[in-house]
Tab-separated table of C-alpha atoms and ligand atoms in Angstrom:
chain	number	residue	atom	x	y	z
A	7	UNK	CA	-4.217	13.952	-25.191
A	8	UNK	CA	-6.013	11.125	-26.545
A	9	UNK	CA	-9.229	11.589	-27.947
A	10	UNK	CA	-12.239	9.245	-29.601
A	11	UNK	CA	-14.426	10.240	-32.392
A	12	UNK	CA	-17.603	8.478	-33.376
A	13	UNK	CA	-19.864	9.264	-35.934
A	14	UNK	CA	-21.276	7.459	-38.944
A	15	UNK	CA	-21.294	10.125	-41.413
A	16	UNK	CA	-17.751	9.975	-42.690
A	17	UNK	CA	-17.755	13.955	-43.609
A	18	UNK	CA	-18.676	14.979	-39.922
A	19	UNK	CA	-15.970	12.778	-38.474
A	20	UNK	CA	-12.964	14.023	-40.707
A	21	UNK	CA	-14.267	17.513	-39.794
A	22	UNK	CA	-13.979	16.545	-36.132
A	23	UNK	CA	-10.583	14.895	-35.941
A	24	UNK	CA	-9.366	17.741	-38.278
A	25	UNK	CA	-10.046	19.755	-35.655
A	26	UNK	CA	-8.805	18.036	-32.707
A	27	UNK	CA	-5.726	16.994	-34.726
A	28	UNK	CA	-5.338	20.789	-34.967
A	29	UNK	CA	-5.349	21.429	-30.902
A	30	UNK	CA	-2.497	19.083	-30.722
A	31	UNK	CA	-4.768	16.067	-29.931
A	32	UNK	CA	-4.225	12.566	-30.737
A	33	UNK	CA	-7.239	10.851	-32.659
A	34	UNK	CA	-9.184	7.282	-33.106
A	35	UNK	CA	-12.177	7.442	-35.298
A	36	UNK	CA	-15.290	5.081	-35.023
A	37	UNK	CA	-17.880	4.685	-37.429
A	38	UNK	CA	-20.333	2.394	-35.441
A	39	UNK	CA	-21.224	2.140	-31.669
A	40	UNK	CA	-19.755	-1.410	-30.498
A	41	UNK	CA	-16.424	-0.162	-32.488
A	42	UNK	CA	-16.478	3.660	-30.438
A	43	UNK	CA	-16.898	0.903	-27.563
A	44	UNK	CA	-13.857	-1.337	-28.026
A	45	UNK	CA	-11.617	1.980	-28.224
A	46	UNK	CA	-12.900	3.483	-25.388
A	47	UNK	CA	-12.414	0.160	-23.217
A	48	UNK	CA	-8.363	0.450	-24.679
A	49	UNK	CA	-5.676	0.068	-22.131
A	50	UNK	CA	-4.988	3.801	-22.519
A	51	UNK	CA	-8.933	5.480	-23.091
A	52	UNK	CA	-9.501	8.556	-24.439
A	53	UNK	CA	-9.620	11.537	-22.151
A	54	UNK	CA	-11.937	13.321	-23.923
A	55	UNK	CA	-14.866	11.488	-26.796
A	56	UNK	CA	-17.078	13.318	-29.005
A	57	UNK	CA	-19.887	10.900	-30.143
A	58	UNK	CA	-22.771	11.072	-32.281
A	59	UNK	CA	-26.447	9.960	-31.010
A	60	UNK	CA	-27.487	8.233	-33.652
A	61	UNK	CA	-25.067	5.237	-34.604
A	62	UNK	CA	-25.757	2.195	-35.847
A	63	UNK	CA	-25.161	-0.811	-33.025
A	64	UNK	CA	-24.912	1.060	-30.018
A	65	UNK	CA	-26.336	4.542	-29.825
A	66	UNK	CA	-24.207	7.848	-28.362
A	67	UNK	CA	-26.386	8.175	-25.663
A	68	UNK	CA	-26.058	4.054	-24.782
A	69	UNK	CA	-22.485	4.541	-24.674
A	70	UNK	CA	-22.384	7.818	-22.471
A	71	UNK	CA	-24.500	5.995	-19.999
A	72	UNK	CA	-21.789	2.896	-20.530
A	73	UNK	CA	-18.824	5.547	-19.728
A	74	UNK	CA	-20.758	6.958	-16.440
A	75	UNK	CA	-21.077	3.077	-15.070
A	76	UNK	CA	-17.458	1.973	-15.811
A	77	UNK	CA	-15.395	3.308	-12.826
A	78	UNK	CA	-12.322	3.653	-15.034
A	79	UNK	CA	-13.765	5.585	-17.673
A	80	UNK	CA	-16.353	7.685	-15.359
A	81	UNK	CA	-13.992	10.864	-15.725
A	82	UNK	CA	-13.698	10.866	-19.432
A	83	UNK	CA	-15.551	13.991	-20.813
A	84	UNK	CA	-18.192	13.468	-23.657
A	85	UNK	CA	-19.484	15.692	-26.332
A	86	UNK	CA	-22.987	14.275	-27.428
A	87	UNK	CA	-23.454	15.232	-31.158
A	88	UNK	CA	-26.506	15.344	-32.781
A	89	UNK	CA	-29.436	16.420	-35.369
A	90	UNK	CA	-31.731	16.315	-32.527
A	91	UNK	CA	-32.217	19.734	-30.637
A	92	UNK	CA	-35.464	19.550	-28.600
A	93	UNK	CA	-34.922	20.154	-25.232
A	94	UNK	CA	-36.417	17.060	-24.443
A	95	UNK	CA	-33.082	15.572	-26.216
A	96	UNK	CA	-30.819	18.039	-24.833
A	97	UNK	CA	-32.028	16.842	-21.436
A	98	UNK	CA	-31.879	13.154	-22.122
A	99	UNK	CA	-28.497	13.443	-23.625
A	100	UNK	CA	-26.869	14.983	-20.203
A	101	UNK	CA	-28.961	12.804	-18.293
A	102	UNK	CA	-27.204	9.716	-19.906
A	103	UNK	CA	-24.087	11.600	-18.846
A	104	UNK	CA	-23.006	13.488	-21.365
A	105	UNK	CA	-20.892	16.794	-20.303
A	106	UNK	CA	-22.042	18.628	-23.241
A	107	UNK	CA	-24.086	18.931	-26.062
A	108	UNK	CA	-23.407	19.928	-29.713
A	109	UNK	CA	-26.129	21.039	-32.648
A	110	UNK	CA	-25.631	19.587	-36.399
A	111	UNK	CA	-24.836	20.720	-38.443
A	112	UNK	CA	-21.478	21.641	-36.638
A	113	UNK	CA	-20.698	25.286	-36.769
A	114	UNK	CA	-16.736	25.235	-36.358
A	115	UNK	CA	-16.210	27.725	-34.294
A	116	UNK	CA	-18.679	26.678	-31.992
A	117	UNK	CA	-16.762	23.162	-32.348
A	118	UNK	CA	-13.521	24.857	-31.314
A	119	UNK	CA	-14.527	26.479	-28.243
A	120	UNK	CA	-16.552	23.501	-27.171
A	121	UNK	CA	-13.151	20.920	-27.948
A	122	UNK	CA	-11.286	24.118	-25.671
A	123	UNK	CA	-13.616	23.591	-22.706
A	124	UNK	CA	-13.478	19.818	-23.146
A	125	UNK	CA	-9.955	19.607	-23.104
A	126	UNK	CA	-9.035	22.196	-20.446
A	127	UNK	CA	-11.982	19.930	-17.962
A	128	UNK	CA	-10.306	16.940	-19.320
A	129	UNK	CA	-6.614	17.975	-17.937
A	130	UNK	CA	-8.394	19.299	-15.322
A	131	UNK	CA	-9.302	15.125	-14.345
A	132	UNK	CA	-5.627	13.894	-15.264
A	133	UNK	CA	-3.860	16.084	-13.117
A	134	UNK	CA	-6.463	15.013	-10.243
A	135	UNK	CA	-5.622	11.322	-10.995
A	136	UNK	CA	-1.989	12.234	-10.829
A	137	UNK	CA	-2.300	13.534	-7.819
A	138	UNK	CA	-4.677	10.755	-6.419
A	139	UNK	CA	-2.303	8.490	-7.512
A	140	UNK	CA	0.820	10.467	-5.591
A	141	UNK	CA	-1.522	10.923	-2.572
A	142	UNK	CA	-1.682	7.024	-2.454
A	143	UNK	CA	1.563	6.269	-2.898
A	144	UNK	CA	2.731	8.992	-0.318
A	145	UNK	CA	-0.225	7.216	1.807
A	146	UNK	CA	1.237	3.889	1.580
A	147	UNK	CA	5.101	4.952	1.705
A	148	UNK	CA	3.782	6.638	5.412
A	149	UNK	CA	2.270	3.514	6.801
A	150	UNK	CA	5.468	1.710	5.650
A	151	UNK	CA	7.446	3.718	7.497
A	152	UNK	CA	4.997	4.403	10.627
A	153	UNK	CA	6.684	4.201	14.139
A	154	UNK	CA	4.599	1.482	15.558
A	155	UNK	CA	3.432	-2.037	14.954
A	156	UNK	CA	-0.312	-1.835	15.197
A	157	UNK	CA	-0.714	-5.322	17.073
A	158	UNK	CA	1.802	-5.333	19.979
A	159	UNK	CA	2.617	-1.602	20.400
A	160	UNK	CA	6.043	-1.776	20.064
A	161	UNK	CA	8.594	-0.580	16.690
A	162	UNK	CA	7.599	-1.633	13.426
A	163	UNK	CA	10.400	-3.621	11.775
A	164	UNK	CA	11.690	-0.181	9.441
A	165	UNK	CA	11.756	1.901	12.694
A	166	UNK	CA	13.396	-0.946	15.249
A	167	UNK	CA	16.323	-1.061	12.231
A	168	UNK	CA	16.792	2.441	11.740
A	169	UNK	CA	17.194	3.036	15.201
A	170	UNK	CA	19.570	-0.124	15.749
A	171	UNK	CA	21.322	1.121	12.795
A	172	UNK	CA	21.964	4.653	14.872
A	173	UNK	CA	22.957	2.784	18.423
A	174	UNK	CA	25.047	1.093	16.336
A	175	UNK	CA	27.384	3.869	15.073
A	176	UNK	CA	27.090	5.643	18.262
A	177	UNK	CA	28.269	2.815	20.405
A	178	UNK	CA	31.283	2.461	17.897
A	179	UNK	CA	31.792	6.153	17.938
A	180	UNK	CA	32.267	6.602	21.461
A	181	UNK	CA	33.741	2.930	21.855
A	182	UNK	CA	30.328	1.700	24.063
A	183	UNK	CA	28.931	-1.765	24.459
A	184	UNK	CA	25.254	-2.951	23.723
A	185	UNK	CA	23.524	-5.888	23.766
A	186	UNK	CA	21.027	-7.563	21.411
A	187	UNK	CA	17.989	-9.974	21.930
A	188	UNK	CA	16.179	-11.788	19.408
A	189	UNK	CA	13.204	-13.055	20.518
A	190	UNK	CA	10.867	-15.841	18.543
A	191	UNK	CA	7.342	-17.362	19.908
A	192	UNK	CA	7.739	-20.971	20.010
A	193	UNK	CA	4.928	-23.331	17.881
A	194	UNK	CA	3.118	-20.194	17.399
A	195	UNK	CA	1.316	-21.723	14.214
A	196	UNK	CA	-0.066	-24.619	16.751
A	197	UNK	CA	-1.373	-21.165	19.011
A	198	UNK	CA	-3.126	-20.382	15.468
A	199	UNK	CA	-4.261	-23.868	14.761
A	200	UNK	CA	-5.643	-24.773	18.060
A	201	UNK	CA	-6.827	-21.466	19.194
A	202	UNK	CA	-7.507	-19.223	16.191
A	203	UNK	CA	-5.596	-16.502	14.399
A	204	UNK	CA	-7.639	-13.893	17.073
A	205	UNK	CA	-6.076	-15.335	19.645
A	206	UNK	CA	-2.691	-15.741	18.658
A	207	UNK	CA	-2.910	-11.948	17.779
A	208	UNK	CA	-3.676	-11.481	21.502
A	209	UNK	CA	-0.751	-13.489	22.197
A	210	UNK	CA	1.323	-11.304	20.251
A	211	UNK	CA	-0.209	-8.068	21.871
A	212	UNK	CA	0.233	-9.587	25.344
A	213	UNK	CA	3.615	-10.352	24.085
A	214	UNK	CA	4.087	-7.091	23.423
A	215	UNK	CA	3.106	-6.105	26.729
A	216	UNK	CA	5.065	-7.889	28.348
A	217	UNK	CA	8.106	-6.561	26.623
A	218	UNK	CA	7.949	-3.553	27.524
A	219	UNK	CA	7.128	-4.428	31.316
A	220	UNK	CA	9.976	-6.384	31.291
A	221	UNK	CA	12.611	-4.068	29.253
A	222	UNK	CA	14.010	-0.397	30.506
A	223	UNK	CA	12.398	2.554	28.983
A	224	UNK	CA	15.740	3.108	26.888
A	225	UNK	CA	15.873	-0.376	25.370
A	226	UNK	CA	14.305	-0.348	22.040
A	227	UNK	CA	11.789	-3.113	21.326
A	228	UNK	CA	11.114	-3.923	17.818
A	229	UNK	CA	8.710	-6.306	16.255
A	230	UNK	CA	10.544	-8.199	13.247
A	231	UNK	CA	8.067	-10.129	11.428
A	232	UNK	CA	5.185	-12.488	12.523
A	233	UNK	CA	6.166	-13.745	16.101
A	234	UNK	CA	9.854	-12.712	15.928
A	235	UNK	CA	10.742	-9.704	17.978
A	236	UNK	CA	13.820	-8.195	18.878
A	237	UNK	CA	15.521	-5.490	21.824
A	238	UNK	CA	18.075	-3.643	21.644
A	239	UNK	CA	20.043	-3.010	25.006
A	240	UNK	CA	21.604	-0.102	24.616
A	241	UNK	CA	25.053	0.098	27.573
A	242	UNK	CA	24.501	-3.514	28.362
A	243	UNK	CA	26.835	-5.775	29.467
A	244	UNK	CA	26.734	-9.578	27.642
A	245	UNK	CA	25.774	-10.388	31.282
A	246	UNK	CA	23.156	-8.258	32.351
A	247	UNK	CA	21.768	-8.999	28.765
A	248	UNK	CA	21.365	-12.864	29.190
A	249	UNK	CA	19.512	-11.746	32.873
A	250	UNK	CA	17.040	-9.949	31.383
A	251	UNK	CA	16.734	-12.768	28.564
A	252	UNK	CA	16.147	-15.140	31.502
A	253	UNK	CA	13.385	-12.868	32.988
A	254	UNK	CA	11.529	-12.591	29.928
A	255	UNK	CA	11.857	-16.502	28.976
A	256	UNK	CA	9.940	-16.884	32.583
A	257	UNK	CA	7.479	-13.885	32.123
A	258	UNK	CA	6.274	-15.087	28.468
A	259	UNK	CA	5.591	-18.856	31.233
A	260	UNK	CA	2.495	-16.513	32.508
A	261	UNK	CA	1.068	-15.397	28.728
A	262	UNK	CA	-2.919	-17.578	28.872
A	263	UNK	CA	-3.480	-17.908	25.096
A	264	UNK	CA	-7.048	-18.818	26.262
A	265	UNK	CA	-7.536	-17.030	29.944
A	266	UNK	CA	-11.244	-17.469	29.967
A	267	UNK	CA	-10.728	-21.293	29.607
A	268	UNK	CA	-7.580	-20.697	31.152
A	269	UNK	CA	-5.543	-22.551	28.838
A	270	UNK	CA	-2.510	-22.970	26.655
A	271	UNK	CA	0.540	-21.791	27.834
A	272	UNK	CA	2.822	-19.646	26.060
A	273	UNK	CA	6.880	-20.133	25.970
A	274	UNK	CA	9.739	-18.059	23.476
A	275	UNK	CA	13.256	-18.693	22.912
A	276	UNK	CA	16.275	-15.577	22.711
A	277	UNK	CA	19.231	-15.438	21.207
A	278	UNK	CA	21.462	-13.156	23.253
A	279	UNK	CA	24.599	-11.241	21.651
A	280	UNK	CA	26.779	-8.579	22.925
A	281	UNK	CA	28.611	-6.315	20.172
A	282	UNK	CA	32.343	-7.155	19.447
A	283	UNK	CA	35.227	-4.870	18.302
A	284	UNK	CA	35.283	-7.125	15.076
A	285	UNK	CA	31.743	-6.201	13.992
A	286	UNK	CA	31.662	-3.488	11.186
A	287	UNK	CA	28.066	-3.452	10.650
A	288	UNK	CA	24.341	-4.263	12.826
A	289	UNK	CA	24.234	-7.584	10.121
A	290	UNK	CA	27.047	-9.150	12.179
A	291	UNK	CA	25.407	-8.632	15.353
A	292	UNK	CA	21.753	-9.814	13.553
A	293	UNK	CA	23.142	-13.107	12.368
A	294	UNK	CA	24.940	-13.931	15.686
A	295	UNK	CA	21.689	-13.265	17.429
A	296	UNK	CA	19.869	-15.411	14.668
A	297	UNK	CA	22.084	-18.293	15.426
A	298	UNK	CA	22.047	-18.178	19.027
A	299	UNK	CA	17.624	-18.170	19.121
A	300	UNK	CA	17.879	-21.046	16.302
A	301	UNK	CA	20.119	-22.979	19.426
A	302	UNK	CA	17.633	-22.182	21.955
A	303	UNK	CA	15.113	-24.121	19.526
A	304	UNK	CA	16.980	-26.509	19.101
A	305	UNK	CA	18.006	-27.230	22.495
A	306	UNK	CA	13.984	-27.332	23.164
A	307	UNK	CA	13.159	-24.148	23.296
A	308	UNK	CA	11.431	-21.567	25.944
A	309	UNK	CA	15.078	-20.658	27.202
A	310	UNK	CA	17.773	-18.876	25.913
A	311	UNK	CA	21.326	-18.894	24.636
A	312	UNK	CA	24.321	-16.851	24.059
A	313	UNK	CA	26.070	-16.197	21.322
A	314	UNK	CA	29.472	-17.100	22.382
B	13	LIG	P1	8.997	-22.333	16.214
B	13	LIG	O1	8.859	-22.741	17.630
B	13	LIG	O2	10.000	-23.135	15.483
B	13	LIG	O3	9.252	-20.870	16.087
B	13	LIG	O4	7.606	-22.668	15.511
B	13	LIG	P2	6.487	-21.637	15.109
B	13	LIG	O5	5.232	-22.385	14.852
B	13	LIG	O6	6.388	-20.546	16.119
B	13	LIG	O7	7.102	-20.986	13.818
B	13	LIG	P3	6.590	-20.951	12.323
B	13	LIG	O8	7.548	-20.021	11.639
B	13	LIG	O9	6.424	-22.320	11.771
B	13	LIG	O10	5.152	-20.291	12.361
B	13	LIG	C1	4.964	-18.971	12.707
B	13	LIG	C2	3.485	-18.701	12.637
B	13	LIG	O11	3.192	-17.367	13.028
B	13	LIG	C3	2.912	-18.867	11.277
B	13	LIG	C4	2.126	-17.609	11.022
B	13	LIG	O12	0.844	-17.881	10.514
B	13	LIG	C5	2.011	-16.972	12.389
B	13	LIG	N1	1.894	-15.527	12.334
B	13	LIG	C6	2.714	-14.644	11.721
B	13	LIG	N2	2.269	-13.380	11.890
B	13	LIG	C7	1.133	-13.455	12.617
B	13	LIG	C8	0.192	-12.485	13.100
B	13	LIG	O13	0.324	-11.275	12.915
B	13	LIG	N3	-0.868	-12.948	13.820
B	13	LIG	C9	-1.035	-14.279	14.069
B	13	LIG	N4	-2.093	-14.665	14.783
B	13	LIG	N5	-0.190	-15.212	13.595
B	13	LIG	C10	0.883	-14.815	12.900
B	14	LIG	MG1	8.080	-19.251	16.273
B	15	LIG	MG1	9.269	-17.266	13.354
């Protein structure tokens, strides 16, 4: 554990780090206040400081009241030494924010069992942090992985894969077709320009809607990325895959970016694809589908085309 020592009186600070060095603990010394400062503001700080009040430059009880208003350094326990044992002192020393309070001159067993409680409070705060930090990242790995896309209600991009990745295999277990649709919003970014990005989320939610209106309960509707969404047909036929391409193309027709100006009209172009016998993994069927949307835009867009 790293650990900061500050005190201007050379004798009491080789006392000090000779004990610390003794629990195992790694040491800086500081014989002034703005140098205790610069080593607690390291890249690694000390987990636990012992400083003296009186110092010249910046005083002990300046830099406790430093540590306490520095978010990254708020958990670090302090020992305030000092000559000064009022109560008065005692009482302005933890009000800086001191954790504890130590009498000169040092009486080394005293200085032992304080440094114990210091460092077992001190752990105490790293192993919280650790966990914080897990907690976070277990937080953020979650919402990665979360079932549904917030705006349009349908799969988030990890889920709609991992389930296409699973129809997949099955359908080439049991030797079954399925279909594929990949869906994209056409100028979307003039929705956002003219309209604002509020309404082109409602767009996208209405989109969403729509979707699922439009789809069976056992397709699987994913949203991609941004305004590119895709369906997966599972036991569907090339051709009953472009006919539900060609009702969607004409439902998206009724989407009213602006409905209480009733205004701007909404289109999307699909690319349809049916799996082949040749395809030995989802990526095959992904890129045909890819190709076949980038036709529809080509061709002009709000329609659709087939990946023949
Ligand atoms: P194209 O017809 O060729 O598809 O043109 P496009 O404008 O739809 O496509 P482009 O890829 O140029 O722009 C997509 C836009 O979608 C740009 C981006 O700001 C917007 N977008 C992406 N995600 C969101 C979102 O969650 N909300 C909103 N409002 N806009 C989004
Ligand atoms: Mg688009
Ligand atoms: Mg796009």
């Amino acid at each position: 554990m790293r650990t900061l020592v500050a005190d201007d009186d050379l004798i009491i600070t080789t006392i000090l780090s000779n004990a610390l060095s003794r629990n195992g603990m790694q040491v800086t010394v500081a014989h002034d206040g703005d140098v205790a400062w610069q080593a607690l503001n390291s890249v690694q700080p000390p987990a636990l400081a012992i400083l003296d009040w009186m110092m010249p430059n910046l005083d002990g009880l300046e830099l406790c009241r430093r540590i306490r208003s520095t978010p990254r350094l708020a958990s670090m326990y302090v020992i305030l030494v000092t000559a000064r044992d009022s109560r008065e002192d005692l009482v302005a020393g933890l009000e800086a924010g001191a954790d504890d309070y130590m009498a000169k001159p040092i009486n080394i067993a005293e200085l032992q069992a304080r440094i114990g409680v210091g460092t077992r409070v001190a752990k105490l705060q790293q192993n919280l942090a650790q966990h914080v930090k897990e907690l976070s990242s277990t937080r953020d790995h979650l919402a990665r992985m979360a079932s549904t896309d917030v705006l349009t209600g349908v799969y988030s991009r990890r889920w709609w894969f991992d389930m296409a990745e699973k129809e997949f295999a099955r359908a080439r277990r049991y030797n079954r077709t399925f279909s594929l649709l990949m869906a994209d919003l056409d100028w979307f970014k003039q929705i956002n320009d003219t309209y604002g990005h509020e309404a082109g989320d409602k767009v996208l939610n209405q989109f969403g809607d729509m979707l699922r209106k439009t789809c069976r309960k056992s397709d699987v509707i994913g949203r991609l990325g941004g305004e590119e969404f895709a369906v997966l047909l599972p036991e569907t036929s090339a051709e009953a895959a472009q006919s539900l391409a060609a009702r969607i193309t004409k439902a998206c027709l009724s989407i009213i970016v602006d409905p209480s100006a009733g205004e701007g009209k909404c289109s999307c172009s699909i690319g349809v694809t049916e799996v082949r016998q040749q395809d030995d993994k989802l990526d095959a069927m992904l890129t045909r589908a890819d190709q076949a949307l980038y036709a529809a835009k080509r061709a002009g867009r709000n329609q659709w085309s087939f990946a023949a």
